[in-house]
PDB file of C-alpha atoms in Angstrom:
ATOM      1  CA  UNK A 209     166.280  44.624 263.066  1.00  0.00           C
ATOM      2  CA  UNK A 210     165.567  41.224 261.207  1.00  0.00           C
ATOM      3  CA  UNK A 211     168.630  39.441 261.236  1.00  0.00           C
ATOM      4  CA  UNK A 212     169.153  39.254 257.344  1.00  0.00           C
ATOM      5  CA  UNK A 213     168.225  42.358 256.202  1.00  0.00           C
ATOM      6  CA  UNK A 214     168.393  43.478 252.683  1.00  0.00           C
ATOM      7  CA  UNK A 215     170.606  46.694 252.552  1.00  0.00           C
ATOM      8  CA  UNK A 216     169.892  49.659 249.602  1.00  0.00           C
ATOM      9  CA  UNK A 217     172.283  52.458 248.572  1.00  0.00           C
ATOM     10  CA  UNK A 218     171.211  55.584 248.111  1.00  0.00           C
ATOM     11  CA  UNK A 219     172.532  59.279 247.373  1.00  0.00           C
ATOM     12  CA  UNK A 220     170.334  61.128 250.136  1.00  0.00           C
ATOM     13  CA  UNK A 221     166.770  60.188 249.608  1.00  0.00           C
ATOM     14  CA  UNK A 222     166.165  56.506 251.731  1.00  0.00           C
ATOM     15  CA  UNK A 223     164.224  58.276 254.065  1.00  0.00           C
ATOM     16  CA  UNK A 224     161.748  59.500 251.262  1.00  0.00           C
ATOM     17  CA  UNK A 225     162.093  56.082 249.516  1.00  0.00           C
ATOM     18  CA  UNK A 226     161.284  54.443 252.576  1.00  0.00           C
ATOM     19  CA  UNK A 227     158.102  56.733 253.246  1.00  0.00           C
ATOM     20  CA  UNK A 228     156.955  56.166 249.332  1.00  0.00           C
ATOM     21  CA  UNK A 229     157.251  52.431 249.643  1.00  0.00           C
ATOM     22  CA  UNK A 230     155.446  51.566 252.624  1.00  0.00           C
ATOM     23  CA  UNK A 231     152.706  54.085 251.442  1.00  0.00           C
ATOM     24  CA  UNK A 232     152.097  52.107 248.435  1.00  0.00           C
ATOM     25  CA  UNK A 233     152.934  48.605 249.051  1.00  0.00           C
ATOM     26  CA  UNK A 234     151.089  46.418 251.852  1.00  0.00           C
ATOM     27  CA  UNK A 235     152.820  44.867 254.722  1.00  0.00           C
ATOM     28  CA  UNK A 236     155.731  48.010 254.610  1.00  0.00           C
ATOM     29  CA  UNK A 237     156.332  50.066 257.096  1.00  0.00           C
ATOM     30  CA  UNK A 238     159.008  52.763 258.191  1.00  0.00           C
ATOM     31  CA  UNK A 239     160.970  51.616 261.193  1.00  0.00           C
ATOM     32  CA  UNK A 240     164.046  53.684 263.081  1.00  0.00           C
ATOM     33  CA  UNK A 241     165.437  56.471 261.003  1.00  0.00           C
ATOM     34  CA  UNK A 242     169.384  56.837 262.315  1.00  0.00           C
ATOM     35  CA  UNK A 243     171.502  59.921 262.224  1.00  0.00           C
ATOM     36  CA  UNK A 244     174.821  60.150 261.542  1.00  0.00           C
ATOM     37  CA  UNK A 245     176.810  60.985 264.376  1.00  0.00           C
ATOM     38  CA  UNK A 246     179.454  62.651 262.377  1.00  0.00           C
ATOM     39  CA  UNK A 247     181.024  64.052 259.148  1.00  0.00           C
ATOM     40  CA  UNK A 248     181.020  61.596 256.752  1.00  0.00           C
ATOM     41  CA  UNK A 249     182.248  61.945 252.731  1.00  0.00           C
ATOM     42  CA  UNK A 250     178.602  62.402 251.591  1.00  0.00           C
ATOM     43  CA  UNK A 251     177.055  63.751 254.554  1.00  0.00           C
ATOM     44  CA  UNK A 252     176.895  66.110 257.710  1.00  0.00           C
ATOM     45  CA  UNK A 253     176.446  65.112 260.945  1.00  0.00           C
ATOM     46  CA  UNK A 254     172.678  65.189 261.634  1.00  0.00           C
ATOM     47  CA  UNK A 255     171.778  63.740 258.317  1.00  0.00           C
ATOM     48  CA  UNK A 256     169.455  60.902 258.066  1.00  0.00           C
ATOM     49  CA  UNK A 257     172.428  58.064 257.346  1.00  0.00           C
ATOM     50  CA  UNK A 258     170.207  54.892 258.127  1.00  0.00           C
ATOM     51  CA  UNK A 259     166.518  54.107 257.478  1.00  0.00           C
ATOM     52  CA  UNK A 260     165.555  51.020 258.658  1.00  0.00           C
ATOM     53  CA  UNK A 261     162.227  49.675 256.879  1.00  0.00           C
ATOM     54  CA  UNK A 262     160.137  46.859 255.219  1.00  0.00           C
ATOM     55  CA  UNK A 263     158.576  46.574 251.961  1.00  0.00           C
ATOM     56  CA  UNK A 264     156.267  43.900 251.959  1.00  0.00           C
ATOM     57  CA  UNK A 265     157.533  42.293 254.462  1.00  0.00           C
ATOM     58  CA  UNK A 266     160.816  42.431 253.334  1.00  0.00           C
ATOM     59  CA  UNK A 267     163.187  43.614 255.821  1.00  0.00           C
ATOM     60  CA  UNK A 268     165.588  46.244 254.615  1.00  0.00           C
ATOM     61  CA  UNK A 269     167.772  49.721 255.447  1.00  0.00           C
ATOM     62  CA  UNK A 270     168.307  52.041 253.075  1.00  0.00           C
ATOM     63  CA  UNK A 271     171.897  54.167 252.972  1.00  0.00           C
ATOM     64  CA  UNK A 272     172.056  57.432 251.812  1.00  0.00           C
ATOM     65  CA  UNK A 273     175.776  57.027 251.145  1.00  0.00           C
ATOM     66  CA  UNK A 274     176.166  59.312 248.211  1.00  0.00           C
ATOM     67  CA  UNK A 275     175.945  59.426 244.260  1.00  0.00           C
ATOM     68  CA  UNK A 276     178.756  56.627 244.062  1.00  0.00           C
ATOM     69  CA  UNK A 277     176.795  53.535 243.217  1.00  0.00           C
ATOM     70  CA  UNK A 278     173.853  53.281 241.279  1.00  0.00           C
ATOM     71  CA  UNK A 279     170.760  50.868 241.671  1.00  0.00           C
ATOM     72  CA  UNK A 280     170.739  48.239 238.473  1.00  0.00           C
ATOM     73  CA  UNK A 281     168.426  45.599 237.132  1.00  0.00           C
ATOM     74  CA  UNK A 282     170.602  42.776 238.647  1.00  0.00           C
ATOM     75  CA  UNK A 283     168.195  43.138 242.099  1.00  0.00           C
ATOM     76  CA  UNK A 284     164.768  43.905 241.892  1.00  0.00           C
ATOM     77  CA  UNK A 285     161.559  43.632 244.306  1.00  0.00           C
ATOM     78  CA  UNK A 286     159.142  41.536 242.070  1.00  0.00           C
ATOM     79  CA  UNK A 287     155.757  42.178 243.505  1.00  0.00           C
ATOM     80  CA  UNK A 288     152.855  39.264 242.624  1.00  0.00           C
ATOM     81  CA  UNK A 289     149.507  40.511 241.852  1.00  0.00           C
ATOM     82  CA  UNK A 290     146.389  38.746 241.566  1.00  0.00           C
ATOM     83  CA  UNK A 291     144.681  40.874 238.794  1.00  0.00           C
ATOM     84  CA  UNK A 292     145.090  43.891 236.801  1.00  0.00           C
ATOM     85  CA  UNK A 293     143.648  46.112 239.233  1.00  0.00           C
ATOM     86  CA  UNK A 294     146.302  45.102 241.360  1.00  0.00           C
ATOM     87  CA  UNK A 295     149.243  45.236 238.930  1.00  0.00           C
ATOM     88  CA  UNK A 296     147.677  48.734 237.544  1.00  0.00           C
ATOM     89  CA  UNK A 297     147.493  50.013 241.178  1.00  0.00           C
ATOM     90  CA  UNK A 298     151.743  49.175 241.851  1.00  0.00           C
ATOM     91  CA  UNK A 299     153.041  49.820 238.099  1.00  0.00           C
ATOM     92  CA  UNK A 300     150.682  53.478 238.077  1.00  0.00           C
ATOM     93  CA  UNK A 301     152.825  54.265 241.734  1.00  0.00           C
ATOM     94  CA  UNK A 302     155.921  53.990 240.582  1.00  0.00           C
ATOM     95  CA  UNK A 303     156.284  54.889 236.989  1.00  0.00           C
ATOM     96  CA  UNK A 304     154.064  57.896 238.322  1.00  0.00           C
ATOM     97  CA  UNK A 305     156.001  59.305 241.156  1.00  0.00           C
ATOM     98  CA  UNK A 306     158.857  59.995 238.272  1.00  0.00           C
ATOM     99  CA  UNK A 307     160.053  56.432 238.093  1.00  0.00           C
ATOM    100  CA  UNK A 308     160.075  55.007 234.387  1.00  0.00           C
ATOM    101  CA  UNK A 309     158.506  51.846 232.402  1.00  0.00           C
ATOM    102  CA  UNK A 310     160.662  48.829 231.109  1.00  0.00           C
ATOM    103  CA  UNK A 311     160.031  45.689 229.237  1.00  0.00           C
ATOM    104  CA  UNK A 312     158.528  42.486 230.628  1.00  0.00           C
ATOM    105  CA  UNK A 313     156.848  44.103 233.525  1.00  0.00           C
ATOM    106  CA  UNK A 314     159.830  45.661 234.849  1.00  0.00           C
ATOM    107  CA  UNK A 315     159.827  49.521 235.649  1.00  0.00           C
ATOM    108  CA  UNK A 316     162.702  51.384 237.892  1.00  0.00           C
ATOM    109  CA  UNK A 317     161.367  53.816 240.674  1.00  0.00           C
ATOM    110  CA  UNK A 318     162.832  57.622 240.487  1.00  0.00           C
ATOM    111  CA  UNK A 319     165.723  56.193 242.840  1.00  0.00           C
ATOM    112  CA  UNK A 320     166.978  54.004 240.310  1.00  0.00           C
ATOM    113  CA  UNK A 321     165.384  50.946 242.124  1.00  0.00           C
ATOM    114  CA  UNK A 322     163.570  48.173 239.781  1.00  0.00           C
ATOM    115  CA  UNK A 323     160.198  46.476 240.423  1.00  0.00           C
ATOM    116  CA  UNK A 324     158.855  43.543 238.381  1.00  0.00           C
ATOM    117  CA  UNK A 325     155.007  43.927 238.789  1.00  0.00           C
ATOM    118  CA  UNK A 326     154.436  40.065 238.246  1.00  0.00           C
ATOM    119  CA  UNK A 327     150.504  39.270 237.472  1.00  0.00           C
ATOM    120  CA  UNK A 328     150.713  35.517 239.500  1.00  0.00           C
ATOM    121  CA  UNK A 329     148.433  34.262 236.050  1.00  0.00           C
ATOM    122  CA  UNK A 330     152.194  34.689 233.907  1.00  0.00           C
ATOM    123  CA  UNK A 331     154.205  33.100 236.838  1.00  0.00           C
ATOM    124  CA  UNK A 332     151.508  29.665 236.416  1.00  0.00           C
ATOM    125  CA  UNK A 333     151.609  30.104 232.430  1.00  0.00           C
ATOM    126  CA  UNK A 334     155.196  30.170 233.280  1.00  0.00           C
ATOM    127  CA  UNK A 335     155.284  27.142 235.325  1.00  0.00           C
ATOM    128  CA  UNK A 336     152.710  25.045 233.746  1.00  0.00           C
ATOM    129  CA  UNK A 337     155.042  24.658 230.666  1.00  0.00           C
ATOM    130  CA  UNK A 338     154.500  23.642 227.085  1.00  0.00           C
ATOM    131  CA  UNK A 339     152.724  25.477 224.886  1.00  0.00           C
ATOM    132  CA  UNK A 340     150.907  27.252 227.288  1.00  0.00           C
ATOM    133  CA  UNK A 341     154.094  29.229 228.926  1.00  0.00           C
ATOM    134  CA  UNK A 342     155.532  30.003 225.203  1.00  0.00           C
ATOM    135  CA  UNK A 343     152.310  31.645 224.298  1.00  0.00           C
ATOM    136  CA  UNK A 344     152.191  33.752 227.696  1.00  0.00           C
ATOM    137  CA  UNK A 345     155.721  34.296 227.389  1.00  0.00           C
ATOM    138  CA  UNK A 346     155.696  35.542 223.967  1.00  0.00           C
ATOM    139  CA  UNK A 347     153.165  37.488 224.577  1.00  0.00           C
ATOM    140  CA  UNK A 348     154.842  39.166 227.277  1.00  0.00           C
ATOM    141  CA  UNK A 349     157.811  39.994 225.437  1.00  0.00           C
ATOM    142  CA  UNK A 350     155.526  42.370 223.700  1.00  0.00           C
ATOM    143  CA  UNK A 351     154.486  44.574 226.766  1.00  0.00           C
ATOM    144  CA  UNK A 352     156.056  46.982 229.140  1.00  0.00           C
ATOM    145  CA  UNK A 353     152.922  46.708 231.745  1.00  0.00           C
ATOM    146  CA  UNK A 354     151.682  43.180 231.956  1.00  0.00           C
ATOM    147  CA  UNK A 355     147.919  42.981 230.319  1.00  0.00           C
ATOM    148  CA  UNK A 356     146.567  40.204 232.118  1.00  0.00           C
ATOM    149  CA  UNK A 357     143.490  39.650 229.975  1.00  0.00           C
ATOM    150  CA  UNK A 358     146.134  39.747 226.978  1.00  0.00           C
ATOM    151  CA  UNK A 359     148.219  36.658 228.881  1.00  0.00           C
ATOM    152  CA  UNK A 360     144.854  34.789 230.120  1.00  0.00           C
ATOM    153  CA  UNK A 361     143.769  34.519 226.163  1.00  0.00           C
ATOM    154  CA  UNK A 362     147.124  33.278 225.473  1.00  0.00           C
ATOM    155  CA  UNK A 363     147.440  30.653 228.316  1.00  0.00           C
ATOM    156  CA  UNK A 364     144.010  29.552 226.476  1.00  0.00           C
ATOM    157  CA  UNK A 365     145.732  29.731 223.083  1.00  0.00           C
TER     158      UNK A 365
END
């Protein structure tokens, strides 16, 4: 286990989580899958408890410890993409294994969890200032998906 190691609540499904992410994301993987050894308020002894696994190349666990807390947009995985194959490829994954679409290139898996599928052409628009970023930006504020011929004509004004 990495020693910082992001750590994910959820009601009973990390295992499946875990399974779905490194399936779709490169550099993921599935790593030990713990028991627990007892009772426990959400859970019977025998149930998966821990799931240790990465998602690209992020080092995390997943808890299943019960309906309690709920995932929120104050973390997310932003995932860079180099073009809209790419970005259409992620975003198509998760909105389409019952997760749902957002603004701004955000979108929340079906375990409450939410992505930002981040085109890297909007994070230079972004960076190279000026004009340039307020055109990409405003004309991100417009999608749900990113478009990134849309943000490539509006880099070029």
């Amino acid at each position: 286990m990495a020693k910082n190691t992001i750590c994910l609540w959820y009601d009973k499904d990390a295992e499946a989580a875990a399974r779905f992410y490194a399936e779709t994301f490169p550099d993921s993987a599935v790593g030990a899958v713990i028991r627990a050894p007892g009772d426990y308020p959400s859970g019977q002894q025998g149930d998966v408890l821990v799931v240790e696994f990465t998602v690209a190349g992020v080092a995390c666990i997943g808890l299943n410890g019960g309906s309690g807390i709920k995932h929120n947009e104050a973390f997310s995985f932003q995932i860079s993409t180099d073009d809209q194959e790419e970005t259409d490829r992620y975003w198509n994954a998760i909105v389409g294994n019952g997760g749902r679409e957002n603004d701004c290139g955000w979108c929340q898996d079906k375990w409450g969890l939410s992505w930002q599928i981040t085109p890297r052409v909007l994070m230079e628009a972004m960076a190279a200032g000026g004009g340039e970023a307020k055109r990409a930006f405003d004309a991100m504020m417009t999608m749900k998906k990113i478009d990134v011929a849309v943000i490539e004509a509006a880099r070029r004004g």
